Short mmCIF file of C-alpha atoms in Angstrom, two decimals:
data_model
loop_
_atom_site.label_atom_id
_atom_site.label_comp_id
_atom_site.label_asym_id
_atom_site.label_seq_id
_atom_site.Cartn_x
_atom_site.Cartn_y
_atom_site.Cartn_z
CA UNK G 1 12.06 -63.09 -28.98
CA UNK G 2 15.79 -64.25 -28.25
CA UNK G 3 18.47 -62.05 -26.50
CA UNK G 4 21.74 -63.67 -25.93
CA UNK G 5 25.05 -61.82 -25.20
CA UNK G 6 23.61 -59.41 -23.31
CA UNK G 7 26.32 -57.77 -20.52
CA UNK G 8 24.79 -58.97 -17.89
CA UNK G 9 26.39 -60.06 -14.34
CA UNK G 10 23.85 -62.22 -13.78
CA UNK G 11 21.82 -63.62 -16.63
CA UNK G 12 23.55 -65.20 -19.44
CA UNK G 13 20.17 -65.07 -21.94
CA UNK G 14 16.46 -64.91 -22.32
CA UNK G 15 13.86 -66.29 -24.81
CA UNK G 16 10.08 -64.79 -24.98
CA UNK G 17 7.46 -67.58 -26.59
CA UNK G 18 4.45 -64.95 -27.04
CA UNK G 19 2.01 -67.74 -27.41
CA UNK G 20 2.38 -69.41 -24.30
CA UNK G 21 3.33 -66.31 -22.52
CA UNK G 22 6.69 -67.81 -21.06
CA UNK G 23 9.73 -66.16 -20.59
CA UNK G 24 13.13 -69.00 -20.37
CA UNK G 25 16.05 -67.49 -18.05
CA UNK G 26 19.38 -68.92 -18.31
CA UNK G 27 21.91 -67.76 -15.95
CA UNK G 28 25.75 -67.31 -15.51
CA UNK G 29 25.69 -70.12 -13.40
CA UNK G 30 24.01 -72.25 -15.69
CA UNK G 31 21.00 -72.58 -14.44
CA UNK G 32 17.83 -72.03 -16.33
CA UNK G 33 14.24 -71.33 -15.65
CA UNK G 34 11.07 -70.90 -17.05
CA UNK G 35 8.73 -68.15 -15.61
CA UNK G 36 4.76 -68.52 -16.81
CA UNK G 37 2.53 -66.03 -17.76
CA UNK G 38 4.91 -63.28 -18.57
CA UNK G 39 2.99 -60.79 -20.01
CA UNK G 40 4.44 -59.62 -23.71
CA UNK G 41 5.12 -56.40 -22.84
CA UNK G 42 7.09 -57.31 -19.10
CA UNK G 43 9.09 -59.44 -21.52
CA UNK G 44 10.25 -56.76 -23.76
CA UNK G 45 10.77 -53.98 -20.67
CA UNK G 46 13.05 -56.84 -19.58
CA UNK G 47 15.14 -57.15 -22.79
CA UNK G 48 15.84 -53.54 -23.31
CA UNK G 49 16.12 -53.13 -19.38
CA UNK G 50 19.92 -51.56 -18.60
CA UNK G 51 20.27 -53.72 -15.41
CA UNK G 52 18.94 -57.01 -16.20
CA UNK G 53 19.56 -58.18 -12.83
CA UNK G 54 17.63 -55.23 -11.20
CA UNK G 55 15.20 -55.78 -13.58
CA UNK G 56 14.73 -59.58 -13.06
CA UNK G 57 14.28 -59.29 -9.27
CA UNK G 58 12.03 -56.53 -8.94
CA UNK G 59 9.32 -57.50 -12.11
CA UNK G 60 9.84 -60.89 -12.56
CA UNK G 61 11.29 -62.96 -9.93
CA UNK G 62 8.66 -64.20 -7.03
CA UNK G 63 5.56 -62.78 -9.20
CA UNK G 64 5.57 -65.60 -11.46
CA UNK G 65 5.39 -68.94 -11.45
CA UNK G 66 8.65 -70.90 -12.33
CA UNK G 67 10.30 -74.56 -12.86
CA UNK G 68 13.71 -75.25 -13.40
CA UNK G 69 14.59 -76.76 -16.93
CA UNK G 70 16.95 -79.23 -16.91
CA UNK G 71 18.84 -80.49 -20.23
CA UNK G 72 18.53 -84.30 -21.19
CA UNK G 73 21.67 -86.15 -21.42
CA UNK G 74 22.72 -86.98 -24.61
CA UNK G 75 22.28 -90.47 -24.47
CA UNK G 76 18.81 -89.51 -23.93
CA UNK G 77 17.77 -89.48 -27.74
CA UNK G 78 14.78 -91.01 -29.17
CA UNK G 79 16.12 -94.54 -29.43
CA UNK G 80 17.09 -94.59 -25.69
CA UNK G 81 13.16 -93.50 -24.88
CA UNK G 82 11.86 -95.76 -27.26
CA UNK G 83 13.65 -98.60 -26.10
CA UNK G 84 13.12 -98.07 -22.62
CA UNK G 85 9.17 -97.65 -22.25
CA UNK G 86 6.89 -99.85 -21.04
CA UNK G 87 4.71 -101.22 -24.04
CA UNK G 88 1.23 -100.33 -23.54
CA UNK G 89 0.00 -100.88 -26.22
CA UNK G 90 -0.13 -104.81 -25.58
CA UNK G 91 -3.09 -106.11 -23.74
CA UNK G 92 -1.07 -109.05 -22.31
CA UNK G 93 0.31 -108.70 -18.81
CA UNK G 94 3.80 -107.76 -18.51
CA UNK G 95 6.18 -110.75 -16.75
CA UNK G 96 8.64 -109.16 -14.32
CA UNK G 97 12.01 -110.55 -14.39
CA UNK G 98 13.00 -113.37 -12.56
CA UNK G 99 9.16 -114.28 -12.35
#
């Protein structure tokens, strides 16, 4: 369940995953968060809530548990990560540089 556009002072969009019952936030300012354990139904009250904001702070903010997602840099694609990690797969001990 995706709701963007919405006119909301305060939240820019939302996005329900039913299956691992967590609702993703993003705000005006940017910033985006996602709550765990959001019930289905608290999802969809919030969707078709008239004051988002309102909404937000009394049924979902500080009664769930949240992290901040932050977006990977662009240079951050697949060939950056797989150029940058360790090998493990080697058995041989790794030499530091300048050892």
């Amino acid at each position: 369940m995706r709701c963007r556009g919405m006119p909301s002072t305060a939240i820019r969009s939302l996005q329900y995953e039913p299956a691992a019952r967590a609702l993703d936030i993003e705000f005006i300012s940017g910033r985006r968060y996602r709550y765990s354990g959001v019930p289905e139904e608290t999802a969809r009250a919030f969707r078709s809530a008239f004051s988002k904001g309102r909404f937000f702070n009394a049924r979902i903010r500080d009664r769930f548990a949240c992290v901040e997602l932050t977006a990977e840099p662009e240079e951050w694609g697949v060939e950056w990560v797989d150029r940058r990690l360790p090998d493990t797969t080697s058995s041989a001990p790794r030499k530091e540089k300048g050892a």
